[in-house]
Amino acid sequence: MRTILFSSQTYDRDSFLGTELPAGIELHFQSARLSLDTVALAEHHEVVCAFINDDLSAPVLERLAAGGTRLIALRSAGYNHVDLAAAKRLGLSIVRVPAYSPHAVAEHAVALILALNRRLHRAYNRTREGDFSLHGLTGFDLVGKTVGVVGTGQIGATFAKIMNGFGCRLLAYDPYPNPQVEALGARYLSLPQLLAVSQIISLHCPLNEQSKHLINRESLAHLQPGAMLINTGRGGLVDTPALIDALKDGQLGYLGLDVYEEEAQLFFEDRSDLPLQDDVLARLLTFPNVIITAHQAFLTREALDAIATTTLQNIAAWAAGTPQNQVEG
């Protein structure tokens, strides 16, 4: 079964080829992002394996179906980039990786908190230049601080457990409360209530119609002045231009992003020799209290191995007529 992996990087090749291939699966790696310009590369491939920034809109899916593709195997948990109605109409099956390593993403969120709090990025640059002064590097103890966890699925629950270990007071927001999070002593509140009393807010919810721009100008106004916001979920959870005003007036004291709403044309590529054309991202990068990483929270050996294993199992199960981890339109 011919399978093409779009947006594949060296680490994808290593993890997939390092996993025992089920019988009948033939892998082809393509570094290009799937789009209308590259969809022809998928012709005669029964399976297309796509990542988060690949274009799976109706026009692309139509071309895929016409070229013989029957299965879209996502290397991600999220599927907001897939036109599910079009896939159903075209008879394309969609499978995903519902969980790989919640620890990978949760730990990266904690890394952003620690780096922002203790100004590690600024301290690193200073000492490399021979500046050993401590001015402007004062942080705060995490113990006793109030942490708001927005979205308490597997990743959010893992993050809550880590922050509980720091001695933080936990608050949570989720339409479906998680007993594991409640067992840590977390109180579930409405989002405005959580934002109003949390000193650190971390986003771990999926992106859908209800959660798009969950953090916007109105919700940012609820924050305690100087609060910290972390987003390792999806870029579209945040109205990014609104963050700039909140940073300028001090309402937002710290910002850590691993995802960005307009990341598709930027992330996962070396663009260091090119001028940055995204004015919003360029402005964010000028703030000393902002750290942005390029969607690397998932990037651990354990997570990559789990993604490869589950994806290959999904393809084999679908081929055997016993599909698993299907996304229903």
mmCIF file of C-alpha atoms in Angstrom:
data_model
loop_
_atom_site.group_PDB
_atom_site.id
_atom_site.type_symbol
_atom_site.label_atom_id
_atom_site.label_comp_id
_atom_site.label_asym_id
_atom_site.label_seq_id
_atom_site.Cartn_x
_atom_site.Cartn_y
_atom_site.Cartn_z
ATOM 1 C CA MET A 1 0.000 0.000 0.000
ATOM 2 C CA ARG A 2 1.746 3.151 -1.256
ATOM 3 C CA THR A 3 1.850 5.811 1.460
ATOM 4 C CA ILE A 4 3.237 9.326 1.058
ATOM 5 C CA LEU A 5 4.183 11.432 4.081
ATOM 6 C CA PHE A 6 3.896 15.140 3.359
ATOM 7 C CA SER A 7 5.728 17.758 5.469
ATOM 8 C CA SER A 8 8.144 15.035 6.528
ATOM 9 C CA GLN A 9 11.361 16.040 8.250
ATOM 10 C CA THR A 10 14.488 14.037 9.052
ATOM 11 C CA TYR A 11 13.054 13.094 12.439
ATOM 12 C CA ASP A 12 9.899 11.735 10.774
ATOM 13 C CA ARG A 13 11.953 9.532 8.477
ATOM 14 C CA ASP A 14 14.015 8.281 11.411
ATOM 15 C CA SER A 15 11.001 7.472 13.584
ATOM 16 C CA PHE A 16 8.949 5.782 10.846
ATOM 17 C CA LEU A 17 11.835 3.771 9.436
ATOM 18 C CA GLY A 18 12.877 2.866 12.967
ATOM 19 C CA THR A 19 9.484 1.251 13.534
ATOM 20 C CA GLU A 20 8.653 -2.213 12.243
ATOM 21 C CA LEU A 21 6.561 -1.721 9.120
ATOM 22 C CA PRO A 22 3.347 -3.738 8.903
ATOM 23 C CA ALA A 23 3.248 -5.997 5.852
ATOM 24 C CA GLY A 24 2.209 -4.317 2.633
ATOM 25 C CA ILE A 25 2.955 -0.708 3.585
ATOM 26 C CA GLU A 26 5.391 1.162 1.326
ATOM 27 C CA LEU A 27 6.521 4.567 2.613
ATOM 28 C CA HIS A 28 7.490 7.587 0.517
ATOM 29 C CA PHE A 29 8.714 10.763 2.217
ATOM 30 C CA GLN A 30 8.000 14.215 0.844
ATOM 31 C CA SER A 31 9.316 17.321 2.590
ATOM 32 C CA ALA A 32 6.901 19.638 0.778
ATOM 33 C CA ARG A 33 3.733 20.764 2.509
ATOM 34 C CA LEU A 34 0.549 19.356 1.002
ATOM 35 C CA SER A 35 -1.283 22.047 -0.963
ATOM 36 C CA LEU A 36 -2.941 22.556 -4.329
ATOM 37 C CA ASP A 37 0.532 23.150 -5.756
ATOM 38 C CA THR A 38 1.931 19.835 -4.470
ATOM 39 C CA VAL A 39 -1.104 17.541 -4.455
ATOM 40 C CA ALA A 40 -0.025 15.979 -7.765
ATOM 41 C CA LEU A 41 2.815 14.277 -5.858
ATOM 42 C CA ALA A 42 0.200 12.105 -4.127
ATOM 43 C CA GLU A 43 -1.141 10.589 -7.335
ATOM 44 C CA HIS A 44 -1.304 6.776 -7.182
ATOM 45 C CA HIS A 45 -0.738 6.790 -3.415
ATOM 46 C CA GLU A 46 -3.580 5.027 -1.652
ATOM 47 C CA VAL A 47 -2.658 6.635 1.652
ATOM 48 C CA VAL A 48 -1.673 10.241 2.322
ATOM 49 C CA CYS A 49 -0.053 10.844 5.705
ATOM 50 C CA ALA A 50 -0.454 14.501 6.654
ATOM 51 C CA PHE A 51 0.700 16.790 9.443
ATOM 52 C CA ILE A 52 -0.885 19.810 11.126
ATOM 53 C CA ASN A 53 -0.039 22.487 8.538
ATOM 54 C CA ASP A 54 -0.914 20.452 5.459
ATOM 55 C CA ASP A 55 -3.844 21.757 3.425
ATOM 56 C CA LEU A 56 -6.745 19.312 3.591
ATOM 57 C CA SER A 57 -9.412 21.648 2.275
ATOM 58 C CA ALA A 58 -12.111 20.508 -0.152
ATOM 59 C CA PRO A 59 -10.169 21.361 -3.366
ATOM 60 C CA VAL A 60 -7.113 19.400 -2.201
ATOM 61 C CA LEU A 61 -9.221 16.444 -1.037
ATOM 62 C CA GLU A 62 -10.981 16.364 -4.406
ATOM 63 C CA ARG A 63 -7.648 16.135 -6.194
ATOM 64 C CA LEU A 64 -6.470 13.427 -3.804
ATOM 65 C CA ALA A 65 -9.581 11.331 -4.350
ATOM 66 C CA ALA A 66 -9.293 11.734 -8.115
ATOM 67 C CA GLY A 67 -5.673 10.540 -7.920
ATOM 68 C CA GLY A 68 -6.539 7.317 -6.119
ATOM 69 C CA THR A 69 -6.120 8.250 -2.466
ATOM 70 C CA ARG A 70 -8.575 6.516 -0.129
ATOM 71 C CA LEU A 71 -7.153 7.167 3.343
ATOM 72 C CA ILE A 72 -5.856 10.296 5.076
ATOM 73 C CA ALA A 73 -3.668 9.237 8.014
ATOM 74 C CA LEU A 74 -3.027 12.233 10.253
ATOM 75 C CA ARG A 75 0.183 12.339 12.283
ATOM 76 C CA SER A 76 -1.584 14.487 14.851
ATOM 77 C CA ALA A 77 -4.398 14.485 17.357
ATOM 78 C CA GLY A 78 -5.999 17.650 15.982
ATOM 79 C CA TYR A 79 -7.995 17.592 12.769
ATOM 80 C CA ASN A 80 -9.308 21.150 12.493
ATOM 81 C CA HIS A 81 -7.384 21.515 9.202
ATOM 82 C CA VAL A 82 -9.488 18.800 7.520
ATOM 83 C CA ASP A 83 -12.722 19.531 5.637
ATOM 84 C CA LEU A 84 -14.571 16.564 7.115
ATOM 85 C CA ALA A 85 -17.761 17.171 5.115
ATOM 86 C CA ALA A 86 -15.803 17.077 1.858
ATOM 87 C CA ALA A 87 -13.916 13.948 2.954
ATOM 88 C CA LYS A 88 -17.185 12.174 3.702
ATOM 89 C CA ARG A 89 -18.662 13.226 0.369
ATOM 90 C CA LEU A 90 -15.590 11.928 -1.459
ATOM 91 C CA GLY A 91 -15.479 8.632 0.448
ATOM 92 C CA LEU A 92 -12.135 9.403 2.063
ATOM 93 C CA SER A 93 -11.461 7.861 5.464
ATOM 94 C CA ILE A 94 -9.677 9.970 8.083
ATOM 95 C CA VAL A 95 -7.679 8.483 10.964
ATOM 96 C CA ARG A 96 -5.591 10.279 13.581
ATOM 97 C CA VAL A 97 -3.231 9.812 16.516
ATOM 98 C CA PRO A 98 -5.469 10.651 19.480
ATOM 99 C CA ALA A 99 -2.613 10.557 21.991
ATOM 100 C CA TYR A 100 1.143 10.137 21.753
ATOM 101 C CA SER A 101 3.001 11.644 24.708
ATOM 102 C CA PRO A 102 1.015 14.123 26.778
ATOM 103 C CA HIS A 103 4.196 14.564 28.815
ATOM 104 C CA ALA A 104 6.040 16.033 25.815
ATOM 105 C CA VAL A 105 3.638 18.945 25.359
ATOM 106 C CA ALA A 106 2.926 19.465 29.061
ATOM 107 C CA GLU A 107 6.625 19.558 29.920
ATOM 108 C CA HIS A 108 7.297 22.073 27.142
ATOM 109 C CA ALA A 109 4.597 24.327 28.582
ATOM 110 C CA VAL A 110 6.351 24.133 31.952
ATOM 111 C CA ALA A 111 9.686 24.882 30.259
ATOM 112 C CA LEU A 112 8.205 28.068 28.794
ATOM 113 C CA ILE A 113 6.887 29.075 32.233
ATOM 114 C CA LEU A 114 10.286 28.577 33.864
ATOM 115 C CA ALA A 115 12.201 30.321 31.076
ATOM 116 C CA LEU A 116 9.880 33.341 31.085
ATOM 117 C CA ASN A 117 9.745 33.592 34.866
ATOM 118 C CA ARG A 118 13.517 33.427 35.397
ATOM 119 C CA ARG A 119 14.329 35.298 32.168
ATOM 120 C CA LEU A 120 16.574 32.458 31.024
ATOM 121 C CA HIS A 121 16.598 33.656 27.407
ATOM 122 C CA ARG A 122 17.835 37.104 28.457
ATOM 123 C CA ALA A 123 20.350 35.711 30.959
ATOM 124 C CA TYR A 124 21.761 33.324 28.339
ATOM 125 C CA ASN A 125 22.331 36.127 25.833
ATOM 126 C CA ARG A 126 23.880 38.400 28.492
ATOM 127 C CA THR A 127 26.449 35.935 29.807
ATOM 128 C CA ARG A 128 27.545 35.009 26.282
ATOM 129 C CA GLU A 129 28.392 38.691 25.806
ATOM 130 C CA GLY A 130 30.240 38.919 29.121
ATOM 131 C CA ASP A 131 27.450 40.766 30.945
ATOM 132 C CA PHE A 132 27.036 39.142 34.363
ATOM 133 C CA SER A 133 24.727 41.752 35.880
ATOM 134 C CA LEU A 134 21.392 40.626 37.331
ATOM 135 C CA HIS A 135 19.350 43.750 36.645
ATOM 136 C CA GLY A 136 15.924 42.891 35.209
ATOM 137 C CA LEU A 137 16.230 39.158 35.848
ATOM 138 C CA THR A 138 14.110 38.919 39.014
ATOM 139 C CA GLY A 139 11.537 36.123 38.905
ATOM 140 C CA PHE A 140 9.023 34.721 41.371
ATOM 141 C CA ASP A 141 8.534 31.495 43.307
ATOM 142 C CA LEU A 142 6.039 29.150 41.665
ATOM 143 C CA VAL A 143 4.950 27.651 44.977
ATOM 144 C CA GLY A 144 1.608 29.065 46.061
ATOM 145 C CA LYS A 145 0.858 30.712 42.718
ATOM 146 C CA THR A 146 -2.532 30.238 41.046
ATOM 147 C CA VAL A 147 -2.363 28.368 37.733
ATOM 148 C CA GLY A 148 -5.344 28.207 35.389
ATOM 149 C CA VAL A 149 -5.512 25.151 33.122
ATOM 150 C CA VAL A 150 -7.760 25.716 30.105
ATOM 151 C CA GLY A 151 -8.623 22.293 28.719
ATOM 152 C CA THR A 152 -8.102 19.274 30.960
ATOM 153 C CA GLY A 153 -7.778 16.339 28.593
ATOM 154 C CA GLN A 154 -4.681 14.145 28.698
ATOM 155 C CA ILE A 155 -2.211 16.984 28.125
ATOM 156 C CA GLY A 156 -3.956 19.458 30.410
ATOM 157 C CA ALA A 157 -4.225 16.849 33.158
ATOM 158 C CA THR A 158 -0.516 16.025 32.836
ATOM 159 C CA PHE A 159 0.353 19.724 32.988
ATOM 160 C CA ALA A 160 -1.855 20.144 36.085
ATOM 161 C CA LYS A 161 -0.073 17.242 37.782
ATOM 162 C CA ILE A 162 3.334 18.832 37.147
ATOM 163 C CA MET A 163 2.235 22.246 38.426
ATOM 164 C CA ASN A 164 0.697 20.587 41.478
ATOM 165 C CA GLY A 165 4.171 19.217 42.161
ATOM 166 C CA PHE A 166 5.479 22.793 42.251
ATOM 167 C CA GLY A 167 2.963 23.546 44.989
ATOM 168 C CA CYS A 168 0.680 25.680 42.816
ATOM 169 C CA ARG A 169 -2.999 26.291 43.428
ATOM 170 C CA LEU A 170 -4.901 24.805 40.482
ATOM 171 C CA LEU A 171 -7.949 26.185 38.702
ATOM 172 C CA ALA A 172 -9.460 24.631 35.582
ATOM 173 C CA TYR A 173 -11.866 25.349 32.764
ATOM 174 C CA ASP A 174 -13.345 22.624 30.582
ATOM 175 C CA PRO A 175 -16.915 21.739 29.528
ATOM 176 C CA TYR A 176 -16.148 18.204 30.727
ATOM 177 C CA PRO A 177 -14.423 18.201 34.143
ATOM 178 C CA ASN A 178 -11.723 15.578 34.566
ATOM 179 C CA PRO A 179 -11.904 13.636 37.862
ATOM 180 C CA GLN A 180 -8.102 13.173 37.767
ATOM 181 C CA VAL A 181 -7.658 16.939 37.791
ATOM 182 C CA GLU A 182 -10.250 17.404 40.509
ATOM 183 C CA ALA A 183 -8.355 14.828 42.581
ATOM 184 C CA LEU A 184 -5.357 17.177 42.496
ATOM 185 C CA GLY A 185 -7.466 19.779 44.277
ATOM 186 C CA ALA A 186 -8.301 21.843 41.183
ATOM 187 C CA ARG A 187 -11.504 23.899 41.138
ATOM 188 C CA TYR A 188 -13.434 24.226 37.903
ATOM 189 C CA LEU A 189 -14.557 27.781 37.130
ATOM 190 C CA SER A 190 -15.976 29.703 34.199
ATOM 191 C CA LEU A 191 -13.315 31.063 31.853
ATOM 192 C CA PRO A 192 -13.759 34.723 32.952
ATOM 193 C CA GLN A 193 -13.476 33.658 36.605
ATOM 194 C CA LEU A 194 -10.347 31.610 35.905
ATOM 195 C CA LEU A 195 -8.693 34.418 33.952
ATOM 196 C CA ALA A 196 -9.455 36.966 36.665
ATOM 197 C CA VAL A 197 -7.644 35.118 39.466
ATOM 198 C CA SER A 198 -4.908 33.090 37.711
ATOM 199 C CA GLN A 199 -1.339 34.342 37.663
ATOM 200 C CA ILE A 200 -0.396 31.758 35.018
ATOM 201 C CA ILE A 201 -2.797 30.519 32.318
ATOM 202 C CA SER A 202 -1.944 27.575 30.071
ATOM 203 C CA LEU A 203 -4.045 26.562 27.050
ATOM 204 C CA HIS A 204 -4.501 22.843 26.321
ATOM 205 C CA CYS A 205 -7.835 22.664 24.489
ATOM 206 C CA PRO A 206 -8.619 21.575 20.915
ATOM 207 C CA LEU A 207 -9.389 24.144 18.232
ATOM 208 C CA ASN A 208 -13.007 24.178 17.073
ATOM 209 C CA GLU A 209 -15.756 26.705 16.423
ATOM 210 C CA GLN A 210 -16.356 27.174 20.137
ATOM 211 C CA SER A 211 -12.702 27.623 21.106
ATOM 212 C CA LYS A 212 -11.476 29.750 18.193
ATOM 213 C CA HIS A 213 -10.066 32.998 19.611
ATOM 214 C CA LEU A 214 -11.004 31.903 23.100
ATOM 215 C CA ILE A 215 -8.386 34.400 24.202
ATOM 216 C CA ASN A 216 -9.290 37.757 22.662
ATOM 217 C CA ARG A 217 -9.416 41.441 23.612
ATOM 218 C CA GLU A 218 -12.430 40.910 25.847
ATOM 219 C CA SER A 219 -11.049 37.882 27.674
ATOM 220 C CA LEU A 220 -7.590 39.465 28.014
ATOM 221 C CA ALA A 221 -9.236 42.346 29.851
ATOM 222 C CA HIS A 222 -10.179 39.882 32.613
ATOM 223 C CA LEU A 223 -6.525 39.071 33.348
ATOM 224 C CA GLN A 224 -4.714 40.172 36.436
ATOM 225 C CA PRO A 225 -2.185 42.828 35.386
ATOM 226 C CA GLY A 226 1.126 41.100 34.703
ATOM 227 C CA ALA A 227 -0.332 37.599 34.217
ATOM 228 C CA MET A 228 1.487 34.938 32.193
ATOM 229 C CA LEU A 229 -0.151 33.230 29.183
ATOM 230 C CA ILE A 230 1.162 29.987 27.677
ATOM 231 C CA ASN A 231 -0.188 28.401 24.504
ATOM 232 C CA THR A 232 1.048 24.980 23.413
ATOM 233 C CA GLY A 233 -2.364 23.972 22.032
ATOM 234 C CA ARG A 234 -3.396 25.519 18.720
ATOM 235 C CA GLY A 235 -2.550 28.944 17.352
ATOM 236 C CA GLY A 236 -6.180 29.758 16.591
ATOM 237 C CA LEU A 237 -7.097 29.621 20.278
ATOM 238 C CA VAL A 238 -5.668 33.137 20.544
ATOM 239 C CA ASP A 239 -6.482 36.354 18.698
ATOM 240 C CA THR A 240 -2.802 37.151 18.201
ATOM 241 C CA PRO A 241 -3.003 40.892 17.362
ATOM 242 C CA ALA A 242 -4.882 41.411 20.649
ATOM 243 C CA LEU A 243 -1.840 40.076 22.511
ATOM 244 C CA ILE A 244 0.283 43.007 21.341
ATOM 245 C CA ASP A 245 -1.939 45.609 22.989
ATOM 246 C CA ALA A 246 -2.139 43.509 26.169
ATOM 247 C CA LEU A 247 1.668 43.304 26.273
ATOM 248 C CA LYS A 248 2.060 47.028 25.626
ATOM 249 C CA ASP A 249 -0.233 48.092 28.470
ATOM 250 C CA GLY A 250 1.140 45.499 30.918
ATOM 251 C CA GLN A 251 -2.097 43.551 31.235
ATOM 252 C CA LEU A 252 -0.101 40.601 29.918
ATOM 253 C CA GLY A 253 3.222 40.343 31.724
ATOM 254 C CA TYR A 254 4.638 37.226 30.069
ATOM 255 C CA LEU A 255 3.785 35.334 26.883
ATOM 256 C CA GLY A 256 4.983 31.889 25.797
ATOM 257 C CA LEU A 257 3.814 30.522 22.447
ATOM 258 C CA ASP A 258 4.675 27.244 20.757
ATOM 259 C CA VAL A 259 1.914 27.669 18.180
ATOM 260 C CA TYR A 260 0.865 30.590 15.998
ATOM 261 C CA GLU A 261 -2.319 31.061 14.001
ATOM 262 C CA GLU A 262 -0.441 31.938 10.783
ATOM 263 C CA GLU A 263 2.364 29.417 11.271
ATOM 264 C CA ALA A 264 1.635 27.269 8.210
ATOM 265 C CA GLN A 265 3.874 29.265 5.873
ATOM 266 C CA LEU A 266 6.631 29.764 8.461
ATOM 267 C CA PHE A 267 7.203 26.943 10.924
ATOM 268 C CA PHE A 268 9.299 23.811 10.275
ATOM 269 C CA GLU A 269 11.521 25.622 7.745
ATOM 270 C CA ASP A 270 14.808 27.544 8.017
ATOM 271 C CA ARG A 271 13.921 31.075 6.927
ATOM 272 C CA SER A 272 16.837 32.818 8.625
ATOM 273 C CA ASP A 273 18.118 34.240 5.323
ATOM 274 C CA LEU A 274 14.731 35.779 4.438
ATOM 275 C CA PRO A 275 12.998 38.904 5.735
ATOM 276 C CA LEU A 276 10.093 38.070 8.037
ATOM 277 C CA GLN A 277 6.937 39.074 6.185
ATOM 278 C CA ASP A 278 4.524 38.493 9.081
ATOM 279 C CA ASP A 279 4.226 41.876 10.808
ATOM 280 C CA VAL A 280 2.320 40.534 13.832
ATOM 281 C CA LEU A 281 4.893 37.840 14.560
ATOM 282 C CA ALA A 282 7.736 40.287 13.972
ATOM 283 C CA ARG A 283 6.212 42.684 16.506
ATOM 284 C CA LEU A 284 5.777 39.919 19.101
ATOM 285 C CA LEU A 285 9.429 38.959 18.739
ATOM 286 C CA THR A 286 10.493 42.466 19.808
ATOM 287 C CA PHE A 287 9.095 42.077 23.338
ATOM 288 C CA PRO A 288 11.643 40.963 25.962
ATOM 289 C CA ASN A 289 8.921 39.153 27.942
ATOM 290 C CA VAL A 290 7.873 36.919 25.037
ATOM 291 C CA ILE A 291 9.280 33.522 24.047
ATOM 292 C CA ILE A 292 8.112 31.863 20.831
ATOM 293 C CA THR A 293 9.127 28.353 19.818
ATOM 294 C CA ALA A 294 8.295 26.892 16.423
ATOM 295 C CA HIS A 295 5.745 24.187 17.317
ATOM 296 C CA GLN A 296 8.301 21.910 18.945
ATOM 297 C CA ALA A 297 6.371 20.869 22.053
ATOM 298 C CA PHE A 298 5.640 17.439 20.555
ATOM 299 C CA LEU A 299 9.278 16.889 19.585
ATOM 300 C CA THR A 300 10.577 14.197 21.916
ATOM 301 C CA ARG A 301 11.884 10.767 20.962
ATOM 302 C CA GLU A 302 9.065 9.121 22.889
ATOM 303 C CA ALA A 303 6.375 11.184 21.183
ATOM 304 C CA LEU A 304 7.820 10.660 17.693
ATOM 305 C CA ASP A 305 8.007 6.902 18.236
ATOM 306 C CA ALA A 306 4.408 6.833 19.467
ATOM 307 C CA ILE A 307 3.206 8.900 16.486
ATOM 308 C CA ALA A 308 4.939 6.588 14.014
ATOM 309 C CA THR A 309 3.697 3.417 15.705
ATOM 310 C CA THR A 310 0.074 4.556 15.987
ATOM 311 C CA THR A 311 0.007 5.946 12.438
ATOM 312 C CA LEU A 312 1.301 2.685 10.968
ATOM 313 C CA GLN A 313 -1.144 0.679 13.081
ATOM 314 C CA ASN A 314 -3.964 2.937 11.875
ATOM 315 C CA ILE A 315 -3.052 2.297 8.242
ATOM 316 C CA ALA A 316 -2.744 -1.464 8.769
ATOM 317 C CA ALA A 317 -6.060 -1.642 10.636
ATOM 318 C CA TRP A 318 -7.836 0.313 7.913
ATOM 319 C CA ALA A 319 -6.374 -1.966 5.217
ATOM 320 C CA ALA A 320 -7.560 -5.009 7.191
ATOM 321 C CA GLY A 321 -11.103 -3.633 7.316
ATOM 322 C CA THR A 322 -11.000 -2.961 11.052
ATOM 323 C CA PRO A 323 -10.333 0.790 11.161
ATOM 324 C CA GLN A 324 -9.300 2.444 14.419
ATOM 325 C CA ASN A 325 -8.974 6.053 15.569
ATOM 326 C CA GLN A 326 -11.307 7.232 12.840
ATOM 327 C CA VAL A 327 -12.459 10.846 12.615
ATOM 328 C CA GLU A 328 -16.127 11.030 11.763
ATOM 329 C CA GLY A 329 -17.410 13.852 9.586
#
